[in-house]
mmCIF file of C-alpha atoms and ligand atoms in Angstrom:
data_model
loop_
_atom_site.group_PDB
_atom_site.id
_atom_site.type_symbol
_atom_site.label_atom_id
_atom_site.label_comp_id
_atom_site.label_asym_id
_atom_site.label_seq_id
_atom_site.Cartn_x
_atom_site.Cartn_y
_atom_site.Cartn_z
ATOM 1 C CA MET A 1 71.758 104.807 131.704
ATOM 2 C CA PHE A 2 74.228 106.575 133.943
ATOM 3 C CA THR A 3 73.262 104.174 136.737
ATOM 4 C CA VAL A 4 73.800 101.218 134.413
ATOM 5 C CA SER A 5 77.189 102.680 133.507
ATOM 6 C CA MET A 6 78.143 102.893 137.192
ATOM 7 C CA LEU A 7 77.054 99.296 137.752
ATOM 8 C CA ALA A 8 79.040 98.160 134.715
ATOM 9 C CA THR A 9 82.176 99.882 136.027
ATOM 10 C CA ILE A 10 81.738 98.138 139.397
ATOM 11 C CA ALA A 11 81.262 94.852 137.512
ATOM 12 C CA PHE A 12 84.481 95.579 135.557
ATOM 13 C CA ILE A 13 86.461 95.944 138.799
ATOM 14 C CA ALA A 14 84.808 92.871 140.308
ATOM 15 C CA ALA A 15 85.599 90.803 137.183
ATOM 16 C CA PHE A 16 89.201 91.967 137.258
ATOM 17 C CA VAL A 17 89.570 90.810 140.848
ATOM 18 C CA ALA A 18 87.476 87.639 140.720
ATOM 19 C CA ILE A 19 88.114 85.928 137.376
ATOM 20 C CA PRO A 20 91.374 83.955 137.029
ATOM 21 C CA VAL A 21 93.542 84.832 134.038
ATOM 22 C CA ASP A 22 93.621 81.303 132.610
ATOM 23 C CA LYS A 23 89.873 80.596 132.790
ATOM 24 C CA SER A 24 88.227 80.197 129.390
ATOM 25 C CA VAL A 25 84.604 80.304 128.381
ATOM 26 C CA TYR A 26 82.678 79.173 125.295
ATOM 27 C CA ILE A 27 80.864 82.036 123.534
ATOM 28 C CA PHE A 28 78.995 81.413 120.301
ATOM 29 C CA PRO A 29 80.196 82.195 117.589
ATOM 30 C CA LEU A 30 83.629 83.158 118.980
ATOM 31 C CA GLY A 31 84.429 79.717 120.419
ATOM 32 C CA HIS A 32 86.664 79.355 123.475
ATOM 33 C CA ILE A 33 87.997 82.706 124.639
ATOM 34 C CA SER A 34 89.485 84.109 127.836
ATOM 35 C CA ALA A 35 86.702 84.646 130.380
ATOM 36 C CA LEU A 36 88.556 87.562 131.944
ATOM 37 C CA ASN A 37 89.057 89.390 128.625
ATOM 38 C CA PHE A 38 85.452 88.824 127.698
ATOM 39 C CA ALA A 39 84.138 90.120 131.030
ATOM 40 C CA LEU A 40 86.418 93.176 131.016
ATOM 41 C CA GLY A 41 85.522 94.017 127.415
ATOM 42 C CA MET A 42 81.801 93.642 127.965
ATOM 43 C CA THR A 43 81.613 95.641 131.178
ATOM 44 C CA LEU A 44 83.861 98.454 129.984
ATOM 45 C CA GLY A 45 81.967 98.594 126.669
ATOM 46 C CA ILE A 46 78.626 98.845 128.471
ATOM 47 C CA ALA A 47 79.953 101.508 130.876
ATOM 48 C CA LEU A 48 81.222 103.742 128.040
ATOM 49 C CA PHE A 49 78.227 103.134 125.790
ATOM 50 C CA CYS A 50 75.754 104.059 128.531
ATOM 51 C CA ILE A 51 77.557 107.340 129.273
ATOM 52 C CA GLY A 52 77.484 108.285 125.571
ATOM 53 C CA ALA A 53 73.917 107.108 124.974
ATOM 54 C CA GLY A 54 72.712 108.806 128.179
ATOM 55 C CA ALA A 55 74.304 112.108 127.179
ATOM 56 C CA VAL A 56 72.789 111.989 123.677
ATOM 57 C CA HIS A 57 69.387 111.039 125.032
ATOM 58 C CA TRP A 58 69.501 113.864 127.570
ATOM 59 C CA ALA A 59 70.447 116.408 124.909
ATOM 60 C CA ARG A 60 67.684 115.311 122.541
ATOM 61 C CA THR A 61 64.808 114.979 124.948
ATOM 62 C CA LEU A 62 65.394 117.292 127.882
ATOM 63 C CA MET A 63 67.331 120.259 126.539
ATOM 64 C CA SER A 64 65.602 123.246 124.966
ATOM 65 C CA ASP A 65 65.512 123.497 121.152
ATOM 66 C CA VAL A 66 65.432 127.267 121.108
ATOM 67 C CA GLU A 67 68.347 128.793 119.223
ATOM 68 C CA ILE A 68 69.850 131.902 120.748
ATOM 69 C CA ALA A 69 71.812 134.233 118.469
ATOM 70 C CA ASP A 70 73.835 137.212 119.618
ATOM 71 C CA GLU A 71 74.028 140.030 117.079
ATOM 72 C CA ARG A 72 77.447 141.395 116.242
ATOM 73 C CA HIS A 73 78.252 144.977 117.110
ATOM 74 C CA PRO A 74 79.096 147.193 114.130
ATOM 75 C CA ILE A 75 82.875 147.264 113.846
ATOM 76 C CA GLU A 76 83.008 150.557 111.942
ATOM 77 C CA ALA A 77 84.517 153.453 113.885
ATOM 78 C CA GLU A 78 82.459 156.539 114.784
ATOM 79 C CA PRO A 79 82.537 159.314 112.118
ATOM 80 C CA GLU A 80 84.488 161.671 114.447
ATOM 81 C CA VAL A 81 87.148 159.026 115.055
ATOM 82 C CA ARG A 82 87.518 158.389 111.333
ATOM 83 C CA GLU A 83 87.817 162.077 110.577
ATOM 84 C CA LYS A 84 90.519 162.439 113.183
ATOM 85 C CA VAL A 85 92.499 159.499 111.763
ATOM 86 C CA PHE A 86 92.349 160.975 108.232
ATOM 87 C CA ALA A 87 93.385 164.372 109.518
ATOM 88 C CA ASP A 88 96.333 162.866 111.438
ATOM 89 C CA PHE A 89 97.398 160.890 108.393
ATOM 90 C CA GLN A 90 97.324 163.928 106.130
ATOM 91 C CA GLN A 91 99.222 165.997 108.596
ATOM 92 C CA GLY A 92 101.859 163.271 108.923
ATOM 93 C CA ALA A 93 102.236 163.048 105.129
ATOM 94 C CA LYS A 94 102.571 166.823 104.925
ATOM 95 C CA GLU A 95 105.192 167.011 107.664
ATOM 96 C CA SER A 96 107.227 164.195 106.130
ATOM 97 C CA ALA A 97 107.332 166.212 102.866
ATOM 98 C CA LEU A 98 107.036 162.970 100.884
ATOM 99 C CA GLY A 99 104.608 164.594 98.457
ATOM 100 C CA ARG A 100 106.754 167.644 97.754
ATOM 101 C CA ARG A 101 110.274 166.219 97.816
ATOM 102 C CA LYS A 102 109.943 163.982 94.799
ATOM 103 C CA LEU A 103 113.671 163.452 94.308
ATOM 104 C CA ILE A 104 114.159 162.223 97.863
ATOM 105 C CA ARG A 105 111.092 160.016 97.676
ATOM 106 C CA ASN A 106 112.051 158.430 94.363
ATOM 107 C CA THR A 107 115.643 157.785 95.341
ATOM 108 C CA MET A 108 114.477 156.230 98.607
ATOM 109 C CA PHE A 109 112.188 153.843 96.717
ATOM 110 C CA GLY A 110 115.057 153.095 94.305
ATOM 111 C CA ALA A 111 117.412 152.303 97.198
ATOM 112 C CA LEU A 112 114.842 150.031 98.838
ATOM 113 C CA THR A 113 114.293 148.203 95.569
ATOM 114 C CA LEU A 114 117.976 147.682 94.834
ATOM 115 C CA VAL A 115 119.234 146.644 98.244
ATOM 116 C CA PRO A 116 117.789 143.077 98.094
ATOM 117 C CA LEU A 117 119.878 142.508 94.953
ATOM 118 C CA SER A 118 122.994 142.255 97.118
ATOM 119 C CA GLY A 119 121.438 139.174 98.753
ATOM 120 C CA VAL A 120 120.731 137.621 95.363
ATOM 121 C CA VAL A 121 124.326 138.158 94.263
ATOM 122 C CA LEU A 122 125.608 136.543 97.460
ATOM 123 C CA LEU A 123 123.713 133.358 96.578
ATOM 124 C CA ARG A 124 126.451 132.698 94.050
ATOM 125 C CA ASP A 125 128.842 132.091 96.948
ATOM 126 C CA LEU A 126 126.849 129.053 98.054
ATOM 127 C CA GLY A 127 129.175 127.040 95.827
ATOM 128 C CA PRO A 128 129.365 125.767 92.290
ATOM 129 C CA LEU A 129 126.205 124.250 90.878
ATOM 130 C CA PRO A 130 126.182 120.455 91.000
ATOM 131 C CA GLU A 131 125.488 120.285 87.241
ATOM 132 C CA ASP A 132 125.191 116.590 86.376
ATOM 133 C CA LYS A 133 127.568 115.307 89.068
ATOM 134 C CA LEU A 134 124.659 113.891 91.045
ATOM 135 C CA ARG A 135 123.529 111.840 88.067
ATOM 136 C CA HIS A 136 126.761 109.866 87.709
ATOM 137 C CA THR A 137 128.772 107.640 89.996
ATOM 138 C CA LEU A 138 132.199 106.024 89.688
ATOM 139 C CA TRP A 139 130.652 102.841 88.330
ATOM 140 C CA SER A 140 131.390 102.125 84.693
ATOM 141 C CA LYS A 141 131.666 99.098 82.472
ATOM 142 C CA GLY A 142 134.339 96.694 83.691
ATOM 143 C CA LYS A 143 134.840 98.244 87.178
ATOM 144 C CA LEU A 144 135.357 95.483 89.732
ATOM 145 C CA LEU A 145 133.154 95.252 92.826
ATOM 146 C CA VAL A 146 135.455 95.520 95.845
ATOM 147 C CA ASN A 147 134.429 94.319 99.296
ATOM 148 C CA MET A 148 134.150 97.408 101.516
ATOM 149 C CA ASN A 149 135.511 95.551 104.566
ATOM 150 C CA THR A 150 138.362 93.490 103.128
ATOM 151 C CA ASN A 151 139.257 95.745 100.179
ATOM 152 C CA GLU A 152 139.416 92.607 98.000
ATOM 153 C CA PRO A 153 137.650 92.221 94.644
ATOM 154 C CA LEU A 154 134.585 90.031 95.005
ATOM 155 C CA ARG A 155 134.005 86.689 93.329
ATOM 156 C CA PRO A 156 130.510 85.205 93.105
ATOM 157 C CA SER A 157 131.519 82.579 95.667
ATOM 158 C CA ASP A 158 132.219 85.346 98.222
ATOM 159 C CA VAL A 159 128.537 86.316 98.276
ATOM 160 C CA ALA A 160 126.738 83.863 100.536
ATOM 161 C CA VAL A 161 122.978 83.355 100.645
ATOM 162 C CA GLY A 162 121.411 85.352 103.465
ATOM 163 C CA SER A 163 124.143 87.905 104.018
ATOM 164 C CA LEU A 164 124.438 91.516 102.971
ATOM 165 C CA THR A 165 127.780 92.440 101.413
ATOM 166 C CA PHE A 166 128.817 96.053 100.976
ATOM 167 C CA ALA A 167 130.934 97.003 97.990
ATOM 168 C CA LYS A 168 132.682 99.969 96.387
ATOM 169 C CA PRO A 169 134.204 100.483 92.940
ATOM 170 C CA GLU A 170 137.828 99.391 92.440
ATOM 171 C CA GLY A 171 140.322 102.212 92.679
ATOM 172 C CA LEU A 172 138.390 104.186 95.308
ATOM 173 C CA GLU A 173 140.519 104.332 98.450
ATOM 174 C CA GLU A 174 139.627 105.807 101.819
ATOM 175 C CA HIS A 175 142.487 108.293 101.747
ATOM 176 C CA ASP A 176 141.297 109.710 98.405
ATOM 177 C CA HIS A 177 140.414 113.386 98.581
ATOM 178 C CA GLU A 178 136.960 112.737 97.092
ATOM 179 C CA PHE A 179 136.291 109.457 98.928
ATOM 180 C CA GLN A 180 133.333 110.680 100.979
ATOM 181 C CA ASN A 181 131.628 112.345 98.023
ATOM 182 C CA GLU A 182 132.119 109.381 95.737
ATOM 183 C CA ILE A 183 131.232 106.612 98.188
ATOM 184 C CA ALA A 184 128.084 108.541 99.118
ATOM 185 C CA LYS A 185 126.890 107.884 95.567
ATOM 186 C CA ALA A 186 128.570 104.613 94.634
ATOM 187 C CA ALA A 187 128.072 102.473 97.768
ATOM 188 C CA LEU A 188 126.525 99.133 96.881
ATOM 189 C CA MET A 189 124.845 96.341 98.751
ATOM 190 C CA ILE A 190 124.970 92.876 97.284
ATOM 191 C CA VAL A 191 122.850 89.863 98.116
ATOM 192 C CA ARG A 192 122.411 86.443 96.646
ATOM 193 C CA ILE A 193 118.816 85.350 96.024
ATOM 194 C CA GLN A 194 117.750 82.072 94.454
ATOM 195 C CA PRO A 195 116.975 83.071 90.824
ATOM 196 C CA GLU A 196 113.542 81.429 91.015
ATOM 197 C CA ASN A 197 112.685 83.734 93.941
ATOM 198 C CA ILE A 198 113.377 86.916 91.961
ATOM 199 C CA LYS A 199 110.013 88.278 90.867
ATOM 200 C CA ASP A 200 111.173 91.188 88.719
ATOM 201 C CA LYS A 201 112.308 90.172 85.214
ATOM 202 C CA ARG A 202 114.723 93.068 84.718
ATOM 203 C CA GLU A 203 116.253 92.467 88.141
ATOM 204 C CA LEU A 204 117.001 88.880 87.144
ATOM 205 C CA GLU A 205 118.553 89.962 83.843
ATOM 206 C CA TRP A 206 120.752 92.507 85.624
ATOM 207 C CA SER A 207 121.936 89.984 88.207
ATOM 208 C CA HIS A 208 124.601 87.300 87.989
ATOM 209 C CA GLU A 209 123.139 83.917 88.901
ATOM 210 C CA GLY A 210 120.904 85.543 91.504
ATOM 211 C CA ILE A 211 123.554 87.939 92.858
ATOM 212 C CA VAL A 212 121.971 91.393 92.760
ATOM 213 C CA ALA A 213 123.636 94.754 93.400
ATOM 214 C CA TYR A 214 121.622 97.721 94.594
ATOM 215 C CA SER A 215 122.460 101.252 95.692
ATOM 216 C CA LYS A 216 122.909 101.348 99.456
ATOM 217 C CA ILE A 217 121.652 104.949 99.593
ATOM 218 C CA CYS A 218 118.031 105.260 100.680
ATOM 219 C CA THR A 219 115.823 107.110 98.205
ATOM 220 C CA HIS A 220 114.070 108.974 101.017
ATOM 221 C CA VAL A 221 116.743 111.355 102.323
ATOM 222 C CA GLY A 222 119.882 109.367 101.650
ATOM 223 C CA CYS A 223 120.729 107.362 104.768
ATOM 224 C CA PRO A 224 122.814 104.227 104.221
ATOM 225 C CA ILE A 225 120.678 101.099 104.364
ATOM 226 C CA SER A 226 122.041 98.444 106.643
ATOM 227 C CA LEU A 227 119.492 95.856 107.761
ATOM 228 C CA TYR A 228 118.605 92.761 105.740
ATOM 229 C CA GLU A 229 115.910 90.199 106.453
ATOM 230 C CA GLN A 230 116.997 86.993 104.786
ATOM 231 C CA GLN A 231 113.622 85.185 104.692
ATOM 232 C CA THR A 232 111.710 87.983 103.033
ATOM 233 C CA HIS A 233 114.637 89.656 101.182
ATOM 234 C CA HIS A 234 113.582 92.972 102.695
ATOM 235 C CA VAL A 235 116.115 95.664 103.510
ATOM 236 C CA LEU A 236 115.337 98.362 106.021
ATOM 237 C CA CYS A 237 116.615 101.912 106.255
ATOM 238 C CA PRO A 238 117.268 102.688 109.936
ATOM 239 C CA CYS A 239 116.504 106.401 109.603
ATOM 240 C CA HIS A 240 112.747 106.365 108.952
ATOM 241 C CA GLN A 241 112.053 102.656 108.438
ATOM 242 C CA SER A 242 111.605 102.648 104.666
ATOM 243 C CA THR A 243 111.568 99.007 103.600
ATOM 244 C CA PHE A 244 112.492 97.712 100.130
ATOM 245 C CA ASP A 245 111.883 94.273 98.644
ATOM 246 C CA LEU A 246 115.145 93.128 97.031
ATOM 247 C CA SER A 247 113.415 90.182 95.373
ATOM 248 C CA ASP A 248 111.041 92.489 93.519
ATOM 249 C CA GLY A 249 113.075 95.282 91.961
ATOM 250 C CA ALA A 250 113.749 96.829 95.414
ATOM 251 C CA ARG A 251 110.340 98.455 95.321
ATOM 252 C CA VAL A 252 109.196 100.324 98.426
ATOM 253 C CA ILE A 253 106.864 98.244 100.569
ATOM 254 C CA PHE A 254 106.791 100.485 103.628
ATOM 255 C CA GLY A 255 107.861 103.922 104.782
ATOM 256 C CA PRO A 256 108.357 107.386 103.331
ATOM 257 C CA ALA A 257 110.768 106.562 100.479
ATOM 258 C CA GLY A 258 109.209 107.457 97.134
ATOM 259 C CA HIS A 259 111.194 105.275 94.743
ATOM 260 C CA ALA A 260 112.738 101.853 94.400
ATOM 261 C CA LEU A 261 116.482 101.574 94.994
ATOM 262 C CA PRO A 262 118.492 101.842 91.756
ATOM 263 C CA GLN A 263 120.011 98.541 90.630
ATOM 264 C CA LEU A 264 123.518 98.190 89.164
ATOM 265 C CA ARG A 265 123.854 95.763 86.296
ATOM 266 C CA ILE A 266 126.628 93.274 87.056
ATOM 267 C CA GLY A 267 128.410 90.318 85.471
ATOM 268 C CA VAL A 268 131.615 88.342 85.829
ATOM 269 C CA ASN A 269 134.859 89.083 83.969
ATOM 270 C CA ASP A 270 137.253 86.559 82.393
ATOM 271 C CA GLU A 271 139.125 86.146 85.668
ATOM 272 C CA GLY A 272 135.972 85.285 87.564
ATOM 273 C CA TYR A 273 135.497 88.593 89.451
ATOM 274 C CA LEU A 274 132.208 90.451 89.750
ATOM 275 C CA GLU A 275 132.217 93.586 87.612
ATOM 276 C CA ALA A 276 129.819 96.402 86.799
ATOM 277 C CA LEU A 277 128.352 96.443 83.301
ATOM 278 C CA GLY A 278 127.833 100.221 83.377
ATOM 279 C CA ASP A 279 126.771 103.046 85.693
ATOM 280 C CA PHE A 280 123.370 103.177 87.410
ATOM 281 C CA ASP A 281 120.806 104.139 84.821
ATOM 282 C CA GLU A 282 119.176 106.695 87.176
ATOM 283 C CA PRO A 283 120.448 109.020 89.926
ATOM 284 C CA VAL A 284 120.957 107.344 93.295
ATOM 285 C CA GLY A 285 119.585 108.646 96.581
ATOM 286 C CA PRO A 286 116.701 111.095 96.992
ATOM 287 C CA ALA A 287 116.420 112.058 93.337
ATOM 288 C CA PHE A 288 113.639 114.597 93.815
ATOM 289 C CA TRP A 289 115.117 117.168 91.447
ATOM 290 C CA GLU A 290 114.553 115.121 88.316
ATOM 291 C CA ARG A 291 111.365 113.343 89.213
ATOM 292 C CA GLY A 292 109.422 116.339 90.437
HETATM 293 S S1 FES B 1 116.384 108.102 104.816
HETATM 294 FE FE1 FES B 1 115.725 106.108 104.626
HETATM 295 S S2 FES B 1 113.733 106.147 105.363
HETATM 296 FE FE2 FES B 1 114.344 108.184 105.533
#
């Protein structure tokens, strides 16, 4: 078998040199396939198979079946060594006076128990608790959707098929003290999908004539999503490649994200501008704390 393997490897090299790349061959039932690929696959397969089969065959037929076991040595120490260790230990305990000086011993244990408390108290300095701030965003009923690039309120006609529009709530300006914190929760991406292509019933109800608004914050670890594939309506998070299907409730179709992107319910006000019809109905971003 090892000889066959050697011959197959030589045949592999010869096939690589001799067979033109564009030559095809008819193999039943595969049909017409590349002669070079076929020859390389066959010869390499035979070479590897024969090495494996030869090794197994050798082990089964020629090697001895006798099992050899090596007994463990006892790991227990000699009695004299153990006696010496006990004696040393007792002498050490006696010299340290731990047994006699009860007050010193007890206060030492007390001090060792209390000292970690200072670390616990310092935890308070990590900042105020977020309370329910992470559950709410600036979106509320009647807030206009403002184009993040032009700073203009959006009309349905501004949202073209095939493009991804980024929006923020009206009244949130870049120079605001809390801008970064608020935009990190409220950032929206808006796309227009033909209503008949929207598979999720609630998504359609929460849209305006096929215009859907979703949180731009990835539910994995919170990167902003930025890539949109018009044909499939998939959006991709560049951080770890989580992919969401915007035509099907933004459910996760690939990657480490655990949840669909939250959708914002939108409509159009009397003046023809896109507006929110409320806040998100779930926390945006990686909402691990409430989902467990
Ligand atoms: S943050 Fe989006 S995939 Fe990780």
